[in-house]
């Protein structure tokens, strides 16, 4: 073992694959999930989770790798700090995203899923992340979606799933209904087509029942403020009043402005609007029906009904208009318009020459206090193929019945005509062998639901399944869940601030209320990572600026790529990807390799001790805050110091090197494992304790030395007292001063006079 290792070359690919295999064989990242929960015994379960990925067959680019690696580094750090870390991985492969890709490449989604899965898992393994590979979850696996269907049934039984006919967003290109939140600026989130409105019968989850809980719960969780604000805005709670305004109920958040109401506006979908039969009104209603909410808000249009009502406060006659900036789905679908106070009303009044009158801001109309939310119920139905069939049966006699639990899963059949129809029906509706069923209640002939569920449902509960993958007879085991959840650290992209995070919170609350789990917030801490930028834009397939990690891993090793990515900036901010940067990181690792491979033992040095303890302290703090970039910078400084000593004395105490390797282990897991092994250690570095620092050793005594050139003071040098005895060191550090350098440059030094601990004088040749 002690045989000189200096001549061993650092060949990343060799050691990386070797250790990846070894880690999986020895299961060092697979904690015993049933170990008794005993704090005194030092068993501290720590669930470190990365947001569920939804990769396509093109696999991951370095922007994705950045996110996974940053999360993994934190998990590894927590493990070395003595926690029992559980870090699972899987993939969310159902849904429109994957199905659209299958359409694009002309392959059956099931077949495509296998290809994507294989490639994605291969890439993740090559990255060296410390996952528990014995517990993967894939949403299209019947063993998983059986329980997604079970979940639907629990919500149905609890009255939280219901059907209603509603105008829905329909994407003509994806040929499916979209949830409001999947429509961005009137366009489909997936394919950017302009979204249309369609009336369809759909399944909904009653998330609105949890609006207040979802709001209040935010006070109890450790999440980034910007994410909490996004959720609050999405829920959009507003307190207001319903006032009867000349016979029409209006919702207002500013009742005190009622005397400034100079007109009344009805939404075109308001029942009263249909009572006006003039051609102008009928035409207007017709046109506005096909517009999206966003379009309606942007360009304000309207039509005068010809009718007036009396403003109950001013007793003045005011006109009734119909305008589509007033939405039927909010408040009462009618407003008192106060152009003096409200921006939107003013814009409208100016356009249509309606009077604008000052209000006294103290009107006291009579009304009922109400609370309104912008949050809408969660639209679950998708008229597509690639998802879990909604487990419901419609009986002409008994109505909608859940599929009996012992009949789950309702398997998604292998069909050839799986592509979306665009008729408002799922492809499964062409398959009587699928939809013909017997009523679970009266056993008579009945029809199965042919829609599948929204893929956001798949990802709204997966964190519960990870700790229970071996159970086929239950979705999750009570004890396991009690021990491992809620998730201690959840890391993901800020773009999921609303949808995924809100749905997961809702499902958790519902499961809590149904008595399945004993907590109601799924993620104690949520950390939003930054994004990798390439050529000035976020790295993404749609931007066409994707960099694939594979070639870099082959050339420089996963460790160099990991460290490089983390070095681009604070993990919360992301950074710029540049080819030149990885070269530098690769050189740093080679230097660490050379240093740690050549070390022979020597006595400790007090000055180095201080540097080491300071380094441990800063790196520990950096890691805890996920500031991996500064952690790496501190390790580089520490390396330089060790290198300086080593070059000088040709010998170095081994503990300095071990500390370097330990502190680097979570960032660069392979090279450090190999070096650890070379330093004579038998067990994995990833099962070692994180180095501790001694705060007594952090302070070093400093001495101030005056630097002179030809007797003139040019700078001062602060140096550790341990170093003052060594004139060569003092000369070295003194010559680094910019001002001193300036005066020494190009000149020959005749001699150096050193008064120990006080003055160093460079005397030049004249
Ligand atoms: C008079 C008023 C005066 C209003 C004023 C606002 C400011 P939030 O906060 O989002 O709840 N409103 C009510 N129902 C509406 C609907 N269906 N479509 C569009 N707008 C609607 O907004 C509530 C306010 O938005 C209400 O208070 C109403 O205008 C308008 F200085 O009433 B307000
Ligand atoms: Zn029946």
mmCIF file of N, CA, C and O and ligand atoms in Angstrom, residues 393-399 401 438-446, ligand 2:
data_model
loop_
_atom_site.group_PDB
_atom_site.id
_atom_site.type_symbol
_atom_site.label_atom_id
_atom_site.label_comp_id
_atom_site.label_asym_id
_atom_site.label_seq_id
_atom_site.Cartn_x
_atom_site.Cartn_y
_atom_site.Cartn_z
ATOM 1 N N UNK A 393 -65.915 4.110 -13.152
ATOM 2 C CA UNK A 393 -66.847 3.426 -14.053
ATOM 3 C C UNK A 393 -68.191 4.137 -13.971
ATOM 4 O O UNK A 393 -68.676 4.427 -12.869
ATOM 5 N N UNK A 394 -68.747 4.410 -15.136
ATOM 6 C CA UNK A 394 -70.023 5.120 -15.174
ATOM 7 C C UNK A 394 -71.158 4.140 -15.472
ATOM 8 O O UNK A 394 -71.181 3.501 -16.521
ATOM 9 N N UNK A 395 -72.083 4.021 -14.529
ATOM 10 C CA UNK A 395 -73.193 3.096 -14.686
ATOM 11 C C UNK A 395 -74.461 3.896 -14.981
ATOM 12 O O UNK A 395 -74.727 4.884 -14.307
ATOM 13 N N UNK A 396 -75.225 3.479 -16.004
ATOM 14 C CA UNK A 396 -76.442 4.232 -16.325
ATOM 15 C C UNK A 396 -77.416 4.267 -15.140
ATOM 16 O O UNK A 396 -78.214 5.192 -15.024
ATOM 17 N N UNK A 397 -77.354 3.269 -14.255
ATOM 18 C CA UNK A 397 -78.268 3.241 -13.107
ATOM 19 C C UNK A 397 -77.657 3.875 -11.861
ATOM 20 O O UNK A 397 -78.304 4.640 -11.157
ATOM 21 N N UNK A 398 -76.392 3.528 -11.576
ATOM 22 C CA UNK A 398 -75.806 3.933 -10.286
ATOM 23 C C UNK A 398 -74.911 5.172 -10.374
ATOM 24 O O UNK A 398 -74.410 5.627 -9.358
ATOM 25 N N UNK A 399 -74.680 5.649 -11.588
ATOM 26 C CA UNK A 399 -73.795 6.808 -11.705
ATOM 27 C C UNK A 399 -72.328 6.407 -11.613
ATOM 28 O O UNK A 399 -71.986 5.226 -11.765
ATOM 29 N N UNK A 401 -68.934 5.217 -10.318
ATOM 30 C CA UNK A 401 -68.483 4.324 -9.248
ATOM 31 C C UNK A 401 -66.969 4.143 -9.347
ATOM 32 O O UNK A 401 -66.460 3.955 -10.448
ATOM 33 N N UNK A 438 -68.342 -3.810 -16.041
ATOM 34 C CA UNK A 438 -69.548 -4.014 -15.259
ATOM 35 C C UNK A 438 -69.556 -3.050 -14.093
ATOM 36 O O UNK A 438 -68.512 -2.743 -13.526
ATOM 37 N N UNK A 439 -70.741 -2.600 -13.757
ATOM 38 C CA UNK A 439 -70.856 -1.669 -12.641
ATOM 39 C C UNK A 439 -70.434 -2.376 -11.355
ATOM 40 O O UNK A 439 -70.927 -3.457 -11.051
ATOM 41 N N UNK A 440 -69.510 -1.795 -10.607
ATOM 42 C CA UNK A 440 -69.063 -2.419 -9.355
ATOM 43 C C UNK A 440 -70.218 -2.562 -8.358
ATOM 44 O O UNK A 440 -70.159 -3.405 -7.474
ATOM 45 N N UNK A 441 -71.259 -1.774 -8.550
ATOM 46 C CA UNK A 441 -72.358 -1.762 -7.601
ATOM 47 C C UNK A 441 -73.460 -2.750 -8.006
ATOM 48 O O UNK A 441 -73.732 -3.713 -7.291
ATOM 49 N N UNK A 442 -74.093 -2.532 -9.197
ATOM 50 C CA UNK A 442 -75.232 -3.380 -9.590
ATOM 51 C C UNK A 442 -74.833 -4.481 -10.563
ATOM 52 O O UNK A 442 -75.657 -5.280 -10.973
ATOM 53 N N UNK A 443 -73.556 -4.508 -10.954
ATOM 54 C CA UNK A 443 -72.992 -5.512 -11.873
ATOM 55 C C UNK A 443 -73.540 -5.408 -13.291
ATOM 56 O O UNK A 443 -73.222 -6.232 -14.141
ATOM 57 N N UNK A 444 -74.372 -4.426 -13.540
ATOM 58 C CA UNK A 444 -74.919 -4.239 -14.883
ATOM 59 C C UNK A 444 -73.890 -3.658 -15.824
ATOM 60 O O UNK A 444 -72.788 -3.285 -15.401
ATOM 61 N N UNK A 445 -74.206 -3.606 -17.133
ATOM 62 C CA UNK A 445 -73.255 -3.061 -18.101
ATOM 63 C C UNK A 445 -72.991 -1.571 -17.832
ATOM 64 O O UNK A 445 -73.918 -0.821 -17.536
ATOM 65 N N UNK A 446 -71.747 -1.212 -17.912
ATOM 66 C CA UNK A 446 -71.351 0.163 -17.609
ATOM 67 C C UNK A 446 -70.127 0.519 -18.449
ATOM 68 O O UNK A 446 -69.592 -0.333 -19.169
HETATM 69 ZN ZN1 LIG B 2 -74.830 0.179 -11.476
#
